[in-house]
Structures are given as C-alpha cells and as structure tokens.
Short mmCIF file of N, CA and C in Angstrom, two decimals:
data_model
loop_
_atom_site.label_atom_id
_atom_site.label_comp_id
_atom_site.label_asym_id
_atom_site.label_seq_id
_atom_site.Cartn_x
_atom_site.Cartn_y
_atom_site.Cartn_z
N UNK A 1 17.96 29.06 -47.26
CA UNK A 1 18.17 28.80 -46.26
C UNK A 1 17.77 28.34 -45.04
N UNK A 2 16.14 28.37 -45.51
CA UNK A 2 14.80 28.58 -44.48
C UNK A 2 14.86 27.02 -44.49
N UNK A 3 15.36 26.10 -45.88
CA UNK A 3 15.10 24.76 -45.64
C UNK A 3 16.07 24.15 -45.19
N UNK A 4 16.83 24.76 -44.47
CA UNK A 4 18.35 23.83 -44.44
C UNK A 4 18.40 24.27 -42.64
N UNK A 5 17.61 25.51 -41.79
CA UNK A 5 17.09 25.77 -40.79
C UNK A 5 16.29 24.67 -39.96
N UNK A 6 14.94 24.48 -41.10
CA UNK A 6 14.13 23.73 -40.59
C UNK A 6 14.53 21.51 -40.47
N UNK A 7 15.12 21.56 -40.81
CA UNK A 7 16.15 19.88 -41.19
C UNK A 7 17.19 20.63 -40.19
N UNK A 8 18.04 21.18 -40.26
CA UNK A 8 18.54 21.11 -38.54
C UNK A 8 17.60 21.71 -37.53
N UNK A 9 16.47 21.76 -37.45
CA UNK A 9 15.92 22.05 -35.92
C UNK A 9 15.44 20.35 -36.34
N UNK A 10 14.67 19.75 -37.04
CA UNK A 10 14.97 18.60 -36.61
C UNK A 10 15.30 17.72 -36.43
N UNK A 11 17.09 17.67 -36.99
CA UNK A 11 17.71 16.65 -36.51
C UNK A 11 17.39 16.91 -35.22
N UNK A 12 17.91 18.19 -34.67
CA UNK A 12 18.44 18.15 -33.36
C UNK A 12 17.31 17.73 -32.44
N UNK A 13 15.97 18.15 -32.94
CA UNK A 13 14.74 17.51 -32.64
C UNK A 13 15.14 16.34 -31.87
N UNK A 14 14.94 15.23 -32.45
CA UNK A 14 15.81 13.75 -33.05
C UNK A 14 16.61 12.92 -31.94
N UNK A 15 17.59 13.96 -32.39
CA UNK A 15 18.75 13.67 -31.29
C UNK A 15 18.25 13.93 -29.90
N UNK A 16 18.01 14.59 -29.06
CA UNK A 16 17.41 15.13 -28.38
C UNK A 16 16.34 13.89 -27.29
N UNK A 17 15.21 14.54 -28.26
CA UNK A 17 14.37 13.01 -28.31
C UNK A 17 14.39 11.47 -27.64
N UNK A 18 16.14 10.96 -28.61
CA UNK A 18 16.25 9.92 -28.51
C UNK A 18 17.17 9.70 -27.47
N UNK A 19 17.71 11.02 -27.05
CA UNK A 19 18.60 11.01 -25.52
C UNK A 19 17.72 11.06 -24.58
N UNK A 20 17.17 11.82 -23.93
CA UNK A 20 16.15 11.78 -23.39
C UNK A 20 15.51 10.31 -23.47
N UNK A 21 15.20 9.80 -24.05
CA UNK A 21 14.55 8.65 -24.22
C UNK A 21 15.20 7.38 -24.08
N UNK A 22 16.33 7.34 -24.08
CA UNK A 22 17.26 6.35 -23.22
C UNK A 22 17.34 6.62 -22.71
N UNK A 23 18.08 7.84 -21.69
CA UNK A 23 18.41 7.86 -20.59
C UNK A 23 17.15 7.72 -19.80
N UNK A 24 15.46 8.20 -20.08
CA UNK A 24 14.63 7.77 -18.95
C UNK A 24 14.77 5.69 -19.35
N UNK A 25 15.00 5.41 -20.16
CA UNK A 25 15.18 3.90 -20.04
C UNK A 25 15.75 3.17 -19.08
N UNK A 26 16.72 3.98 -19.80
CA UNK A 26 18.06 3.24 -18.45
C UNK A 26 17.75 3.75 -16.84
N UNK A 27 16.67 4.44 -16.66
CA UNK A 27 16.28 5.27 -15.38
C UNK A 27 15.74 4.02 -14.98
N UNK A 28 14.15 3.47 -15.50
CA UNK A 28 13.50 3.02 -15.39
C UNK A 28 14.14 1.70 -15.20
N UNK A 29 14.39 0.80 -16.48
CA UNK A 29 15.32 -0.28 -16.18
C UNK A 29 16.10 -0.66 -14.79
N UNK A 30 16.98 0.20 -14.57
CA UNK A 30 17.74 0.21 -13.73
C UNK A 30 17.12 0.65 -12.07
N UNK A 31 15.86 0.81 -11.83
CA UNK A 31 15.41 1.19 -10.72
C UNK A 31 14.46 -0.10 -9.97
N UNK A 32 14.30 -0.76 -11.40
CA UNK A 32 13.40 -1.96 -11.11
C UNK A 32 14.32 -3.17 -10.75
N UNK A 33 15.16 -2.54 -10.93
CA UNK A 33 16.00 -4.14 -10.30
C UNK A 33 17.20 -3.90 -9.28
N UNK A 34 16.44 -3.66 -8.18
CA UNK A 34 17.10 -3.40 -7.25
C UNK A 34 16.96 -4.12 -6.38
N UNK A 35 17.74 -5.21 -5.54
CA UNK A 35 17.49 -5.87 -3.87
C UNK A 35 17.48 -5.19 -2.80
N UNK A 36 16.82 -5.74 -2.38
CA UNK A 36 16.54 -4.90 -1.21
C UNK A 36 16.95 -5.20 0.14
N UNK A 37 17.73 -5.82 0.60
CA UNK A 37 17.96 -6.36 2.21
C UNK A 37 16.67 -6.60 3.34
N UNK A 38 16.42 -6.93 3.87
CA UNK A 38 15.73 -6.78 4.99
C UNK A 38 16.66 -6.91 6.59
N UNK A 39 16.02 -5.97 7.04
CA UNK A 39 16.01 -5.76 8.37
C UNK A 39 15.24 -6.74 9.36
N UNK A 40 16.36 -7.42 10.15
CA UNK A 40 16.18 -8.68 11.55
C UNK A 40 16.26 -8.11 12.56
N UNK A 41 14.93 -7.57 12.96
CA UNK A 41 14.95 -7.61 14.43
C UNK A 41 15.43 -8.85 15.23
N UNK A 42 15.44 -8.67 16.61
CA UNK A 42 16.23 -10.05 17.29
C UNK A 42 15.10 -11.15 17.64
N UNK A 43 14.05 -11.24 16.94
CA UNK A 43 12.99 -12.18 16.64
C UNK A 43 11.84 -12.51 15.37
N UNK A 44 13.24 -12.70 14.79
CA UNK A 44 12.94 -12.29 13.71
C UNK A 44 11.51 -13.94 12.57
N UNK A 45 10.98 -14.16 12.05
CA UNK A 45 10.13 -15.06 11.75
C UNK A 45 10.69 -15.15 9.76
N UNK A 46 11.20 -16.21 9.53
CA UNK A 46 10.99 -15.86 7.49
C UNK A 46 9.58 -16.32 7.16
N UNK A 47 8.89 -16.13 6.42
CA UNK A 47 7.48 -16.41 6.17
C UNK A 47 7.86 -17.20 4.29
N UNK A 48 7.75 -18.01 4.11
CA UNK A 48 8.11 -18.55 3.04
C UNK A 48 6.40 -18.55 2.32
N UNK A 49 5.66 -18.28 1.26
CA UNK A 49 5.02 -18.30 0.65
C UNK A 49 4.93 -18.86 -0.72
N UNK A 50 4.12 -20.57 -0.23
CA UNK A 50 4.34 -21.34 -1.56
C UNK A 50 2.99 -21.01 -2.52
N UNK A 51 2.79 -20.23 -3.29
CA UNK A 51 1.64 -19.56 -3.87
C UNK A 51 2.27 -20.04 -5.71
N UNK A 52 3.35 -20.27 -6.09
CA UNK A 52 3.63 -20.23 -7.57
C UNK A 52 4.53 -21.05 -8.29
N UNK A 53 4.26 -21.66 -9.01
CA UNK A 53 5.64 -23.32 -9.33
C UNK A 53 6.46 -23.18 -8.97
N UNK A 54 7.49 -23.76 -8.36
CA UNK A 54 8.21 -23.93 -8.15
C UNK A 54 9.76 -24.24 -9.20
N UNK A 55 10.40 -23.59 -9.58
CA UNK A 55 11.29 -24.04 -10.46
C UNK A 55 12.08 -24.18 -9.97
N UNK A 56 13.36 -24.59 -11.03
CA UNK A 56 14.93 -25.44 -10.77
C UNK A 56 15.69 -24.06 -10.31
N UNK A 57 15.42 -23.09 -10.96
CA UNK A 57 15.93 -21.79 -10.08
C UNK A 57 15.47 -20.43 -11.11
N UNK A 58 15.78 -19.45 -10.41
CA UNK A 58 14.78 -18.57 -10.33
C UNK A 58 15.87 -17.31 -11.35
N UNK A 59 14.76 -17.19 -12.56
CA UNK A 59 15.40 -16.75 -13.16
C UNK A 59 16.40 -14.92 -13.31
N UNK A 60 17.66 -14.76 -13.58
CA UNK A 60 17.63 -13.40 -13.14
C UNK A 60 17.75 -12.39 -14.82
N UNK A 61 17.56 -12.84 -15.44
CA UNK A 61 17.61 -11.52 -16.40
C UNK A 61 16.25 -10.51 -16.46
N UNK A 62 17.08 -9.61 -16.90
CA UNK A 62 16.19 -8.62 -16.56
C UNK A 62 14.81 -8.47 -17.43
N UNK A 63 14.99 -9.07 -19.37
CA UNK A 63 13.52 -8.91 -19.54
C UNK A 63 12.74 -10.01 -19.85
N UNK A 64 12.60 -11.28 -18.50
CA UNK A 64 11.79 -11.94 -18.69
C UNK A 64 10.93 -12.23 -18.62
N UNK A 65 10.62 -10.94 -17.71
CA UNK A 65 9.17 -11.08 -17.36
C UNK A 65 8.43 -10.49 -18.47
N UNK A 66 8.89 -9.19 -19.61
CA UNK A 66 8.27 -8.49 -20.68
C UNK A 66 7.85 -9.32 -21.22
N UNK A 67 9.32 -10.53 -21.66
CA UNK A 67 8.63 -11.56 -22.95
C UNK A 67 8.20 -12.72 -22.45
N UNK A 68 7.52 -12.96 -21.56
CA UNK A 68 7.11 -14.34 -21.26
C UNK A 68 5.48 -14.03 -21.84
N UNK A 69 4.98 -14.39 -22.33
CA UNK A 69 3.81 -14.59 -23.09
C UNK A 69 2.52 -14.79 -23.10
N UNK A 70 2.82 -15.68 -21.14
CA UNK A 70 1.77 -15.48 -20.53
C UNK A 70 1.24 -14.65 -19.78
N UNK A 71 2.42 -13.65 -19.59
CA UNK A 71 1.83 -12.86 -18.46
C UNK A 71 2.22 -12.87 -17.02
N UNK A 72 1.98 -14.38 -16.74
CA UNK A 72 2.54 -14.42 -15.30
C UNK A 72 3.90 -14.67 -15.22
N UNK A 73 5.15 -13.67 -14.57
CA UNK A 73 6.48 -13.79 -13.96
C UNK A 73 6.43 -14.57 -12.58
N UNK A 74 5.58 -15.33 -12.01
CA UNK A 74 5.92 -14.98 -10.79
C UNK A 74 6.35 -16.59 -10.39
N UNK A 75 7.22 -17.23 -10.56
CA UNK A 75 8.26 -18.65 -10.24
C UNK A 75 9.30 -18.19 -8.88
N UNK A 76 8.84 -19.51 -8.38
CA UNK A 76 9.93 -19.44 -7.36
C UNK A 76 10.49 -20.42 -7.61
N UNK A 77 11.69 -20.39 -7.15
CA UNK A 77 13.09 -20.94 -7.58
C UNK A 77 13.72 -21.91 -6.55
N UNK A 78 13.70 -23.06 -6.33
CA UNK A 78 13.78 -24.44 -5.81
C UNK A 78 15.56 -23.88 -5.02
N UNK A 79 16.15 -23.28 -5.83
CA UNK A 79 17.74 -23.04 -5.20
C UNK A 79 17.74 -22.23 -4.07
N UNK A 80 16.96 -20.62 -4.51
CA UNK A 80 16.90 -19.38 -3.85
C UNK A 80 16.33 -19.43 -2.83
N UNK A 81 15.00 -20.73 -2.32
CA UNK A 81 14.13 -21.43 -1.40
C UNK A 81 15.23 -22.21 -0.11
N UNK A 82 16.14 -22.63 -1.45
CA UNK A 82 16.93 -23.58 -0.23
C UNK A 82 18.29 -22.93 0.34
N UNK A 83 18.77 -21.73 -0.61
CA UNK A 83 19.39 -20.09 0.40
C UNK A 83 19.17 -20.15 1.27
N UNK A 84 18.06 -19.72 1.16
CA UNK A 84 17.44 -18.75 2.34
C UNK A 84 16.91 -19.23 3.66
N UNK A 85 16.42 -20.84 3.24
CA UNK A 85 16.31 -21.89 4.71
C UNK A 85 17.37 -21.72 5.49
N UNK A 86 18.37 -22.44 4.77
CA UNK A 86 19.75 -22.44 4.51
C UNK A 86 20.52 -20.97 5.91
N UNK A 87 20.42 -20.47 5.04
CA UNK A 87 20.30 -18.59 6.02
C UNK A 87 20.10 -18.43 6.87
N UNK A 88 18.82 -18.98 7.40
CA UNK A 88 17.88 -19.03 8.01
C UNK A 88 17.87 -19.59 9.37
N UNK A 89 18.74 -20.75 9.29
CA UNK A 89 19.49 -21.69 10.03
C UNK A 89 20.49 -21.22 10.43
N UNK A 90 21.53 -20.40 9.99
CA UNK A 90 22.09 -20.43 10.43
C UNK A 90 22.44 -19.16 11.34
N UNK A 91 21.07 -17.45 10.77
CA UNK A 91 21.54 -16.58 11.01
C UNK A 91 20.17 -16.83 12.90
N UNK A 92 21.04 -16.60 14.08
CA UNK A 92 20.42 -16.16 15.38
C UNK A 92 19.67 -15.16 15.47
N UNK A 93 19.19 -14.28 14.54
CA UNK A 93 18.11 -13.28 14.52
C UNK A 93 16.88 -13.98 14.03
N UNK A 94 17.11 -15.62 13.49
CA UNK A 94 15.26 -15.89 12.72
C UNK A 94 15.28 -16.65 13.70
N UNK A 95 13.73 -16.66 14.23
CA UNK A 95 13.54 -17.70 15.60
C UNK A 95 13.12 -19.01 14.72
N UNK A 96 11.76 -18.79 13.01
CA UNK A 96 11.49 -20.41 12.64
C UNK A 96 11.04 -19.80 11.47
N UNK A 97 10.63 -20.51 10.88
CA UNK A 97 10.16 -20.47 9.12
C UNK A 97 8.27 -20.63 9.94
N UNK A 98 7.64 -19.86 9.11
CA UNK A 98 5.98 -19.72 9.01
C UNK A 98 6.19 -19.73 7.25
N UNK A 99 5.49 -21.28 6.85
CA UNK A 99 4.90 -21.69 6.05
C UNK A 99 3.81 -21.18 5.59
N UNK A 100 3.57 -20.57 4.81
CA UNK A 100 1.78 -20.29 4.25
C UNK A 100 1.73 -20.47 2.76
N UNK A 101 1.28 -22.00 2.75
CA UNK A 101 1.42 -22.77 2.08
C UNK A 101 -0.26 -22.54 0.89
N UNK A 102 0.31 -22.37 -0.58
CA UNK A 102 -1.25 -22.38 -1.97
C UNK A 102 -1.52 -23.82 -2.33
N UNK A 103 -1.21 -23.43 -3.33
CA UNK A 103 -1.56 -24.82 -4.12
C UNK A 103 -0.42 -25.00 -4.84
N UNK A 104 0.77 -24.77 -5.44
CA UNK A 104 1.88 -24.71 -5.79
C UNK A 104 2.22 -26.17 -6.72
N UNK A 105 2.65 -25.40 -8.11
CA UNK A 105 3.17 -26.52 -8.71
C UNK A 105 3.97 -27.32 -8.56
N UNK A 106 5.42 -28.71 -8.44
CA UNK A 106 6.06 -28.51 -8.28
C UNK A 106 6.28 -30.22 -8.59
N UNK A 107 7.25 -31.42 -8.73
CA UNK A 107 7.68 -32.21 -9.06
C UNK A 107 7.72 -32.95 -7.64
N UNK A 108 7.55 -34.25 -7.76
CA UNK A 108 8.06 -35.30 -6.10
C UNK A 108 9.35 -34.46 -6.35
N UNK A 109 10.24 -34.62 -6.89
CA UNK A 109 11.64 -34.71 -6.47
C UNK A 109 11.69 -33.06 -5.78
N UNK A 110 10.87 -32.50 -6.65
CA UNK A 110 11.54 -30.82 -5.93
C UNK A 110 10.76 -30.46 -4.26
N UNK A 111 9.54 -31.24 -3.75
CA UNK A 111 9.14 -31.42 -3.20
C UNK A 111 10.40 -31.91 -1.88
N UNK A 112 10.99 -33.18 -2.36
CA UNK A 112 11.52 -34.03 -1.67
C UNK A 112 12.87 -33.01 -1.19
N UNK A 113 13.25 -32.83 -1.74
CA UNK A 113 14.38 -31.61 -1.57
C UNK A 113 13.80 -30.21 -0.87
N UNK A 114 12.48 -30.08 -0.73
CA UNK A 114 12.45 -28.44 -0.59
C UNK A 114 12.21 -29.47 1.75
N UNK A 115 11.62 -30.72 1.33
CA UNK A 115 11.48 -31.14 2.56
C UNK A 115 12.63 -31.27 3.25
N UNK A 116 13.12 -31.61 2.45
CA UNK A 116 14.62 -32.07 2.65
C UNK A 116 15.68 -31.10 4.02
N UNK A 117 15.50 -29.52 3.24
CA UNK A 117 16.01 -29.02 3.38
C UNK A 117 15.50 -28.07 4.88
N UNK A 118 14.08 -28.28 4.58
CA UNK A 118 12.86 -27.73 6.04
C UNK A 118 13.86 -29.20 7.21
N UNK A 119 14.18 -30.20 7.04
CA UNK A 119 14.45 -31.14 8.53
C UNK A 119 15.74 -30.54 8.71
N UNK A 120 16.56 -30.12 7.69
CA UNK A 120 17.54 -30.04 8.50
C UNK A 120 17.50 -28.58 9.19
N UNK A 121 16.88 -27.71 8.91
CA UNK A 121 16.70 -25.75 8.83
C UNK A 121 15.66 -26.24 10.65
N UNK A 122 15.70 -27.84 10.82
CA UNK A 122 14.45 -28.31 12.07
C UNK A 122 15.60 -28.93 12.93
N UNK A 123 17.07 -29.12 12.83
CA UNK A 123 17.44 -30.05 13.47
C UNK A 123 18.66 -28.43 14.10
N UNK A 124 17.98 -27.16 13.17
CA UNK A 124 18.54 -26.13 14.63
C UNK A 124 17.77 -25.84 15.58
N UNK A 125 16.91 -26.82 15.59
CA UNK A 125 16.61 -26.05 17.35
C UNK A 125 15.30 -24.71 17.21
N UNK A 126 15.12 -24.44 15.62
CA UNK A 126 13.78 -23.62 15.23
C UNK A 126 13.20 -23.60 15.20
N UNK A 127 12.11 -23.61 15.26
CA UNK A 127 10.33 -24.02 14.89
C UNK A 127 9.88 -23.98 13.46
N UNK A 128 9.15 -24.97 12.88
CA UNK A 128 8.69 -24.86 11.56
C UNK A 128 6.98 -24.40 12.07
N UNK A 129 6.10 -23.76 11.53
CA UNK A 129 5.07 -23.04 11.79
C UNK A 129 3.72 -23.57 9.97
N UNK A 130 3.00 -24.09 9.92
CA UNK A 130 2.95 -24.47 8.53
C UNK A 130 1.47 -23.91 8.30
N UNK A 131 0.89 -23.24 7.29
CA UNK A 131 -0.91 -23.42 7.51
C UNK A 131 -1.43 -22.85 5.87
N UNK A 132 -1.60 -23.19 5.87
CA UNK A 132 -2.61 -23.83 4.29
C UNK A 132 -4.65 -23.30 4.36
N UNK A 133 -5.37 -23.09 3.74
CA UNK A 133 -6.37 -23.44 3.36
C UNK A 133 -6.96 -24.68 2.63
N UNK A 134 -6.13 -25.11 1.61
CA UNK A 134 -6.44 -26.17 1.83
C UNK A 134 -4.98 -27.09 1.57
N UNK A 135 -5.13 -28.70 2.44
CA UNK A 135 -3.97 -29.35 1.70
C UNK A 135 -4.19 -30.74 1.16
N UNK A 136 -3.21 -30.60 -0.26
CA UNK A 136 -3.32 -31.16 -0.86
C UNK A 136 -2.26 -32.46 -0.41
N UNK A 137 -1.68 -33.90 -0.91
CA UNK A 137 -0.64 -34.62 -0.33
C UNK A 137 0.54 -34.14 -1.06
N UNK A 138 0.59 -32.98 -1.63
CA UNK A 138 2.08 -32.46 -1.78
C UNK A 138 2.44 -31.17 -0.45
N UNK A 139 1.53 -30.66 -0.33
CA UNK A 139 1.38 -29.41 0.68
C UNK A 139 1.58 -30.20 2.17
N UNK A 140 0.59 -31.11 2.04
CA UNK A 140 0.75 -31.75 3.55
C UNK A 140 1.97 -32.23 3.78
N UNK A 141 2.54 -33.10 2.71
CA UNK A 141 4.03 -33.14 2.88
C UNK A 141 5.15 -32.63 3.22
N UNK A 142 5.02 -31.65 2.52
CA UNK A 142 5.85 -30.01 3.20
C UNK A 142 5.75 -29.85 4.46
N UNK A 143 4.47 -29.73 4.90
CA UNK A 143 3.63 -29.49 6.25
C UNK A 143 4.02 -30.54 7.58
N UNK A 144 4.26 -31.10 6.91
CA UNK A 144 4.39 -32.70 7.74
C UNK A 144 5.56 -32.07 8.61
N UNK A 145 6.54 -31.35 8.17
CA UNK A 145 7.33 -30.98 8.82
C UNK A 145 7.60 -29.90 9.80
N UNK A 146 6.87 -29.63 9.81
CA UNK A 146 6.20 -28.07 11.09
C UNK A 146 6.03 -29.28 12.54
N UNK A 147 6.34 -28.18 13.20
CA UNK A 147 5.85 -28.60 14.97
C UNK A 147 4.63 -28.04 14.58
N UNK A 148 3.98 -27.16 13.80
CA UNK A 148 2.42 -27.11 14.60
C UNK A 148 1.66 -26.63 13.00
N UNK A 149 0.65 -27.49 12.55
CA UNK A 149 -0.26 -27.29 11.31
C UNK A 149 -1.18 -26.96 11.50
N UNK A 150 -1.38 -25.46 10.56
CA UNK A 150 -2.59 -24.85 11.45
C UNK A 150 -3.77 -25.17 9.98
N UNK A 151 -4.76 -25.04 9.93
CA UNK A 151 -5.75 -25.21 8.94
C UNK A 151 -7.22 -24.70 8.90
N UNK A 152 -8.02 -24.08 8.26
CA UNK A 152 -9.10 -23.40 8.90
C UNK A 152 -10.48 -23.85 8.88
N UNK A 153 -11.20 -23.96 9.47
CA UNK A 153 -12.46 -24.89 10.25
C UNK A 153 -13.12 -24.71 8.17
N UNK A 154 -12.96 -24.15 7.72
CA UNK A 154 -13.47 -24.16 6.30
C UNK A 154 -12.70 -24.50 5.41
N UNK A 155 -11.39 -25.30 5.55
CA UNK A 155 -10.83 -25.39 4.78
C UNK A 155 -10.82 -27.10 3.70
N UNK A 156 -9.59 -27.36 3.29
CA UNK A 156 -9.71 -28.51 3.02
C UNK A 156 -8.61 -29.85 2.66
N UNK A 157 -8.55 -30.45 3.78
CA UNK A 157 -7.28 -31.65 3.31
C UNK A 157 -8.18 -33.21 2.23
N UNK A 158 -7.49 -33.13 0.95
CA UNK A 158 -7.79 -34.55 0.98
C UNK A 158 -5.67 -35.09 0.35
N UNK A 159 -6.35 -36.41 1.25
CA UNK A 159 -5.02 -36.89 1.78
C UNK A 159 -5.60 -38.50 1.24
N UNK A 160 -5.18 -39.17 -0.62
CA UNK A 160 -5.44 -40.40 -0.84
C UNK A 160 -4.14 -41.17 -1.35
N UNK A 161 -3.03 -40.86 -0.29
CA UNK A 161 -2.00 -41.47 -0.21
C UNK A 161 -0.75 -40.98 -1.49
N UNK A 162 0.07 -40.96 -0.65
CA UNK A 162 1.06 -40.82 -2.16
C UNK A 162 1.52 -42.40 -2.51
N UNK A 163 2.34 -42.30 -3.70
CA UNK A 163 2.94 -43.21 -4.60
C UNK A 163 3.08 -43.48 -5.72
N UNK A 164 3.62 -43.51 -6.26
CA UNK A 164 4.49 -43.95 -7.90
C UNK A 164 4.26 -44.96 -8.11
N UNK A 165 2.92 -45.59 -9.74
CA UNK A 165 3.31 -46.88 -9.66
C UNK A 165 3.84 -46.75 -11.56
N UNK A 166 4.32 -47.28 -12.03
CA UNK A 166 5.24 -47.65 -12.89
C UNK A 166 4.30 -49.03 -14.31
N UNK A 167 3.79 -48.45 -15.34
CA UNK A 167 3.53 -48.85 -16.01
C UNK A 167 4.89 -50.05 -16.80
N UNK A 168 4.48 -51.59 -17.17
CA UNK A 168 5.27 -52.39 -16.86
C UNK A 168 4.99 -52.80 -18.28
N UNK A 169 5.67 -52.71 -19.15
CA UNK A 169 5.47 -53.95 -20.55
C UNK A 169 6.63 -55.04 -20.53
N UNK A 170 6.14 -56.01 -20.78
CA UNK A 170 7.14 -57.61 -20.59
C UNK A 170 7.14 -57.36 -22.72
#
C-alpha cells in the first residue's frame, strides 16, 4: 500500500509541475508579444533610428530571437519603415521626422526605396531633420533628403562618391 501511495504522489506531483510550467510559459510568451500603440499629441515627431541591418521585412515569428545563433535580434524591416513614414505623412499630429543615423547595413536598392519614401513624406510639407556622428556615402544619401543635416564637431564625413561599376568580360 505504501508503494502505491508513493507512485500516485509522484505522478500527481509531475502533473502539477507540468501544468504550472506550461501556464507560466504561456504567460511569459504572451506578455512579450504585445504591441503598444504610441499616443500622439499635437506636435509629435517620428524618430527613426537606423542602427541595425535593414532587411526586406521584419519577422513576426515568436521564436526568431531565441533561435538566432548570433544572438542579435535587432533588424529593421524596410516594409515597416515605409509604412511608418507613410502613416506619419497622413497623420496631422506628426509634424516631422528626426533621422538618427548610425551605420546600418543595407543595399543600394534598399537605400533608394527608403530615400524615395522620405521624398514622398517631404511632399506633405513636413520637415525632416537628420543627425549622425559619422556620415558614409549611404547614410549621407539618406540624410540629403532632410531640411537640416547635423554633424557634431567631432563627427566624421566620408564621401568618396557613389557609383557602381560592373566588370565586363568579352
């Protein structure tokens, strides 16, 4: 009899631990996946920080950050950037855009799409201010859309020119 009591106690304990662990896992995962809406007052400015690789589209998969072997989960989606800029141009509460440009990595086509979206934003009559501690060709290409471009005294500007040259074999 004592043996059966021990077996049932162990089974009951395992079931309780499994259920409690599962509930905690669901609570933790669901709390980390909440989108928060920003509240805008009458004179808000959209701040865009370009400090991570710009990819075509951000992933909305829950476990991407956990399964990434590099540990880096910070990536900016071009589609999300374009949507945010478009919404800002249509929203009367947003007065302009502040570009905080670090050294992000992206291709020339990505830079062109982002710059074209900023040009469209500017047609709405709102301002764009760009700031960077170091301007490369690509970051200055984006910043050149701005009404004002800021660089600290200790900042760097590297501009050798932009161009693409294909090697032609005959």
